[in-house]
Structures are given as structure tokens and as C-alpha cells.
């Protein structure tokens, strides 16, 4: 029984070697030439897909064991510009606020990594911005991600088009959580006594419906928080604006602890903590799916051509039985090859 990520990784390497050996044996069996050109065509197609499959599997395994993460648990933060990705990370890591943008420009220009114990937070560029220049870097970061947090700010309505764009990055194996970031500085407390009230619940309902519609079983649920107030309550601001806002916290809350509780930042912390505790399993599942997806594509191509091969083989058999042609040894070779 596999008890650790490293043991599983070693077992997976052994399994891959067996798969490659079987494909090589099948490839060797597929070198026979027959007088029937139709059958030869399908054999050649199967052989080509097996050859490509072996190359692709070797490449995917190289990527899986070198590009994918096995030692660190990675959570990637996606979202539109100004949604609060950097702010949420700053709050969770009790940072200094230097990476927090003003929401008026695509502030995050490159993938930024923040350490949170054994977990890495990957801060991604705004998904609706000019991410075309960073597309390869984004894809590389997603390859390393085991979980996705999609941050939505209440200052902008979520568009299904951006979720679909994210889906193209994530591949089928990704687990996605949405985080509804209720925007607002400490003075929000004057007119919103509780963070999670009627309007916010309505927005959350629309968000969860949109994500379930597009991502289906890969969507794991939503969390609501005010990341900025959470950051002010637990962080250590080093920029003038944030320093002033931290002072104002005590104008609207009896204590920083009260502001922290109001922000509901703990709900995100608890989620990260629970995911981190299951990180070994998530790493194994995520990385295995990346390999299985490639293997599935290869096998489907082989099976498609085998189906056509079987049809041609039956037609060839009928011609022999009807004495239209003579086997000239081909029939015996075909029977041996497909046993």
C-alpha cells in the first residue's frame, strides 16, 4: 500500500514503464504487411498512433515528474483585475500590503508566489486583462496548481465568459473554489452591520449557479469574505494608504479581533487549512489526472483505428470464405496478430 507522495510517485513510474512496454510490444506486432491495402492502412494508422503515443507519454511523464509539483501544495488565485486576489493572499499570509493594487490597472504582471507553511499561493495576472503576453507562464503555473481559488469582487458582476476562459486554462482535473470578496474599507460597517446579508447572498447564488453550470463537478463551492478588512485586522501595512485604513479600523470596530471576525477571513483560512491537511491526496489526484488525460487521448485514437481495422478484417474474411480471393498466408498472419 502506498503511504506517501514519494512512494506513489515511484509506483506511478513503474506503472508507466509497463504501459510503454505494452505499447512497444503492440507496435512490433503491427509491422506485418498484408496484400489488402485497406487493412494495411489501418495497421499503419494504429502503428502511427502508438508511436506518437509512446513519444507523448514519455514527454508527459517528464513534465509530470519535473514540471508538476510533488513536494509543495499549490493553490492558484485567479480572478479579474481588481477582484482582490493579491489582497486575499496578503490577508492570509498577514503580509505588508505592498502587492495590493488599486484596481484601476492590471497590477499583477507576473506570477507571484507566496509561502504559507507547506502551501504555495500563486497570484495570477487578471484573467480579463492583457494576459495574452503571459499565456505560457499562466499555463505553466496552472500545471503546478493542485487547487484553484477564483476571486470575485462585489464591485463587478461575474461574466460567464471569464469562467469559460479559466476552464480552458484549468484542464479537466482541476478543483475550483470561488471566493466572493465583499469590497469595502472599514467604514462599510456604518451601513452594513453584518458582512453576509441579503444582497451578498443573492450575488453568491448567481455565482454558484454560473460556476456549477460551466465547471460542473470540478466546482467545489463558495466562500464569502472581506479580504481587505481581514488584511487590515491581521496584517502589517507598510504603505501610507493602508496604514491610515488600519488606524480607521478602530473607529468602526471595538477591536482588531472584532474586525477580523466581521471580515470572515477565518472561513478562507479554515478552507486552506483543511485542503493542506489533505494535500498529499490532492497532489496525487491532481498529478495522476494530468497523466491519465494524455493516456486516454492516445488509447481513444488507437481504439478508433482498431474499430476500422476490425471492419476491414471481417470484409477480408468474407471475401476468403466466398472464394473471391485466396489468403496467400495473410489470413493466418492476421489471426495470429489479433489473438
JSON list of N, CA and C in Angstrom, two decimals, residues 148-176:
[
{"chain": "A", "resi": 148, "resn": "UNK", "atom": "N", "xyz": [-7.62, 25.56, -7.38]},
{"chain": "A", "resi": 148, "resn": "UNK", "atom": "CA", "xyz": [-7.82, 26.91, -7.89]},
{"chain": "A", "resi": 148, "resn": "UNK", "atom": "C", "xyz": [-8.80, 27.66, -7.00]},
{"chain": "A", "resi": 149, "resn": "UNK", "atom": "N", "xyz": [-8.42, 28.87, -6.59]},
{"chain": "A", "resi": 149, "resn": "UNK", "atom": "CA", "xyz": [-9.34, 29.81, -5.94]},
{"chain": "A", "resi": 149, "resn": "UNK", "atom": "C", "xyz": [-9.66, 30.91, -6.96]},
{"chain": "A", "resi": 150, "resn": "UNK", "atom": "N", "xyz": [-10.93, 31.04, -7.29]},
{"chain": "A", "resi": 150, "resn": "UNK", "atom": "CA", "xyz": [-11.33, 32.10, -8.22]},
{"chain": "A", "resi": 150, "resn": "UNK", "atom": "C", "xyz": [-11.96, 33.23, -7.40]},
{"chain": "A", "resi": 151, "resn": "UNK", "atom": "N", "xyz": [-11.32, 34.40, -7.39]},
{"chain": "A", "resi": 151, "resn": "UNK", "atom": "CA", "xyz": [-11.76, 35.53, -6.58]},
{"chain": "A", "resi": 151, "resn": "UNK", "atom": "C", "xyz": [-12.70, 36.42, -7.38]},
{"chain": "A", "resi": 152, "resn": "UNK", "atom": "N", "xyz": [-13.86, 36.72, -6.81]},
{"chain": "A", "resi": 152, "resn": "UNK", "atom": "CA", "xyz": [-14.84, 37.61, -7.45]},
{"chain": "A", "resi": 152, "resn": "UNK", "atom": "C", "xyz": [-15.11, 38.78, -6.53]},
{"chain": "A", "resi": 153, "resn": "UNK", "atom": "N", "xyz": [-14.90, 40.00, -7.04]},
{"chain": "A", "resi": 153, "resn": "UNK", "atom": "CA", "xyz": [-15.20, 41.19, -6.24]},
{"chain": "A", "resi": 153, "resn": "UNK", "atom": "C", "xyz": [-16.63, 41.62, -6.44]},
{"chain": "A", "resi": 154, "resn": "UNK", "atom": "N", "xyz": [-17.27, 42.12, -5.38]},
{"chain": "A", "resi": 154, "resn": "UNK", "atom": "CA", "xyz": [-18.66, 42.58, -5.50]},
{"chain": "A", "resi": 154, "resn": "UNK", "atom": "C", "xyz": [-18.77, 43.90, -6.25]},
{"chain": "A", "resi": 155, "resn": "UNK", "atom": "N", "xyz": [-17.62, 44.48, -6.65]},
{"chain": "A", "resi": 155, "resn": "UNK", "atom": "CA", "xyz": [-17.65, 45.72, -7.43]},
{"chain": "A", "resi": 155, "resn": "UNK", "atom": "C", "xyz": [-17.92, 45.48, -8.90]},
{"chain": "A", "resi": 156, "resn": "UNK", "atom": "N", "xyz": [-17.95, 44.20, -9.33]},
{"chain": "A", "resi": 156, "resn": "UNK", "atom": "CA", "xyz": [-18.16, 43.90, -10.75]},
{"chain": "A", "resi": 156, "resn": "UNK", "atom": "C", "xyz": [-18.92, 42.59, -10.89]},
{"chain": "A", "resi": 157, "resn": "UNK", "atom": "N", "xyz": [-19.92, 42.58, -11.75]},
{"chain": "A", "resi": 157, "resn": "UNK", "atom": "CA", "xyz": [-20.72, 41.38, -11.96]},
{"chain": "A", "resi": 157, "resn": "UNK", "atom": "C", "xyz": [-19.88, 40.31, -12.68]},
{"chain": "A", "resi": 158, "resn": "UNK", "atom": "N", "xyz": [-19.99, 39.09, -12.20]},
{"chain": "A", "resi": 158, "resn": "UNK", "atom": "CA", "xyz": [-19.25, 37.98, -12.79]},
{"chain": "A", "resi": 158, "resn": "UNK", "atom": "C", "xyz": [-19.79, 37.69, -14.19]},
{"chain": "A", "resi": 159, "resn": "UNK", "atom": "N", "xyz": [-18.88, 37.51, -15.16]},
{"chain": "A", "resi": 159, "resn": "UNK", "atom": "CA", "xyz": [-19.25, 37.18, -16.52]},
{"chain": "A", "resi": 159, "resn": "UNK", "atom": "C", "xyz": [-18.91, 35.72, -16.81]},
{"chain": "A", "resi": 160, "resn": "UNK", "atom": "N", "xyz": [-19.86, 34.99, -17.40]},
{"chain": "A", "resi": 160, "resn": "UNK", "atom": "CA", "xyz": [-19.64, 33.57, -17.69]},
{"chain": "A", "resi": 160, "resn": "UNK", "atom": "C", "xyz": [-18.47, 33.38, -18.65]},
{"chain": "A", "resi": 161, "resn": "UNK", "atom": "N", "xyz": [-18.25, 34.38, -19.52]},
{"chain": "A", "resi": 161, "resn": "UNK", "atom": "CA", "xyz": [-17.15, 34.27, -20.48]},
{"chain": "A", "resi": 161, "resn": "UNK", "atom": "C", "xyz": [-15.81, 34.12, -19.80]},
{"chain": "A", "resi": 162, "resn": "UNK", "atom": "N", "xyz": [-15.62, 34.80, -18.67]},
{"chain": "A", "resi": 162, "resn": "UNK", "atom": "CA", "xyz": [-14.33, 34.69, -17.97]},
{"chain": "A", "resi": 162, "resn": "UNK", "atom": "C", "xyz": [-14.18, 33.32, -17.31]},
{"chain": "A", "resi": 163, "resn": "UNK", "atom": "N", "xyz": [-15.30, 32.76, -16.84]},
{"chain": "A", "resi": 163, "resn": "UNK", "atom": "CA", "xyz": [-15.23, 31.40, -16.26]},
{"chain": "A", "resi": 163, "resn": "UNK", "atom": "C", "xyz": [-14.86, 30.40, -17.34]},
{"chain": "A", "resi": 164, "resn": "UNK", "atom": "N", "xyz": [-15.45, 30.57, -18.53]},
{"chain": "A", "resi": 164, "resn": "UNK", "atom": "CA", "xyz": [-15.14, 29.66, -19.63]},
{"chain": "A", "resi": 164, "resn": "UNK", "atom": "C", "xyz": [-13.67, 29.79, -20.03]},
{"chain": "A", "resi": 165, "resn": "UNK", "atom": "N", "xyz": [-13.15, 31.02, -19.98]},
{"chain": "A", "resi": 165, "resn": "UNK", "atom": "CA", "xyz": [-11.74, 31.23, -20.30]},
{"chain": "A", "resi": 165, "resn": "UNK", "atom": "C", "xyz": [-10.87, 30.50, -19.28]},
{"chain": "A", "resi": 166, "resn": "UNK", "atom": "N", "xyz": [-11.24, 30.61, -18.01]},
{"chain": "A", "resi": 166, "resn": "UNK", "atom": "CA", "xyz": [-10.50, 29.92, -16.96]},
{"chain": "A", "resi": 166, "resn": "UNK", "atom": "C", "xyz": [-10.54, 28.41, -17.19]},
{"chain": "A", "resi": 167, "resn": "UNK", "atom": "N", "xyz": [-11.69, 27.90, -17.60]},
{"chain": "A", "resi": 167, "resn": "UNK", "atom": "CA", "xyz": [-11.84, 26.47, -17.83]},
{"chain": "A", "resi": 167, "resn": "UNK", "atom": "C", "xyz": [-10.84, 25.98, -18.87]},
{"chain": "A", "resi": 168, "resn": "UNK", "atom": "N", "xyz": [-10.55, 26.81, -19.89]},
{"chain": "A", "resi": 168, "resn": "UNK", "atom": "CA", "xyz": [-9.58, 26.41, -20.92]},
{"chain": "A", "resi": 168, "resn": "UNK", "atom": "C", "xyz": [-8.18, 26.30, -20.34]},
{"chain": "A", "resi": 169, "resn": "UNK", "atom": "N", "xyz": [-7.90, 27.09, -19.30]},
{"chain": "A", "resi": 169, "resn": "UNK", "atom": "CA", "xyz": [-6.59, 27.02, -18.65]},
{"chain": "A", "resi": 169, "resn": "UNK", "atom": "C", "xyz": [-6.50, 25.81, -17.72]},
{"chain": "A", "resi": 170, "resn": "UNK", "atom": "N", "xyz": [-7.60, 25.51, -17.04]},
{"chain": "A", "resi": 170, "resn": "UNK", "atom": "CA", "xyz": [-7.55, 24.59, -15.91]},
{"chain": "A", "resi": 170, "resn": "UNK", "atom": "C", "xyz": [-7.44, 23.12, -16.26]},
{"chain": "A", "resi": 171, "resn": "UNK", "atom": "N", "xyz": [-7.88, 22.73, -17.43]},
{"chain": "A", "resi": 171, "resn": "UNK", "atom": "CA", "xyz": [-7.98, 21.32, -17.79]},
{"chain": "A", "resi": 171, "resn": "UNK", "atom": "C", "xyz": [-9.04, 20.64, -16.91]},
{"chain": "A", "resi": 172, "resn": "UNK", "atom": "N", "xyz": [-9.28, 19.38, -17.20]},
{"chain": "A", "resi": 172, "resn": "UNK", "atom": "CA", "xyz": [-10.42, 18.71, -16.58]},
{"chain": "A", "resi": 172, "resn": "UNK", "atom": "C", "xyz": [-10.19, 18.27, -15.14]},
{"chain": "A", "resi": 173, "resn": "UNK", "atom": "N", "xyz": [-8.93, 18.22, -14.71]},
{"chain": "A", "resi": 173, "resn": "UNK", "atom": "CA", "xyz": [-8.68, 17.64, -13.39]},
{"chain": "A", "resi": 173, "resn": "UNK", "atom": "C", "xyz": [-8.78, 18.63, -12.25]},
{"chain": "A", "resi": 174, "resn": "UNK", "atom": "N", "xyz": [-8.88, 19.93, -12.55]},
{"chain": "A", "resi": 174, "resn": "UNK", "atom": "CA", "xyz": [-8.79, 20.95, -11.51]},
{"chain": "A", "resi": 174, "resn": "UNK", "atom": "C", "xyz": [-10.01, 21.01, -10.62]},
{"chain": "A", "resi": 175, "resn": "UNK", "atom": "N", "xyz": [-9.75, 21.25, -9.31]},
{"chain": "A", "resi": 175, "resn": "UNK", "atom": "CA", "xyz": [-10.83, 21.55, -8.37]},
{"chain": "A", "resi": 175, "resn": "UNK", "atom": "C", "xyz": [-10.85, 23.06, -8.18]},
{"chain": "A", "resi": 176, "resn": "UNK", "atom": "N", "xyz": [-12.04, 23.64, -8.24]},
{"chain": "A", "resi": 176, "resn": "UNK", "atom": "CA", "xyz": [-12.15, 25.09, -8.19]},
{"chain": "A", "resi": 176, "resn": "UNK", "atom": "C", "xyz": [-13.08, 25.52, -7.06]}
]
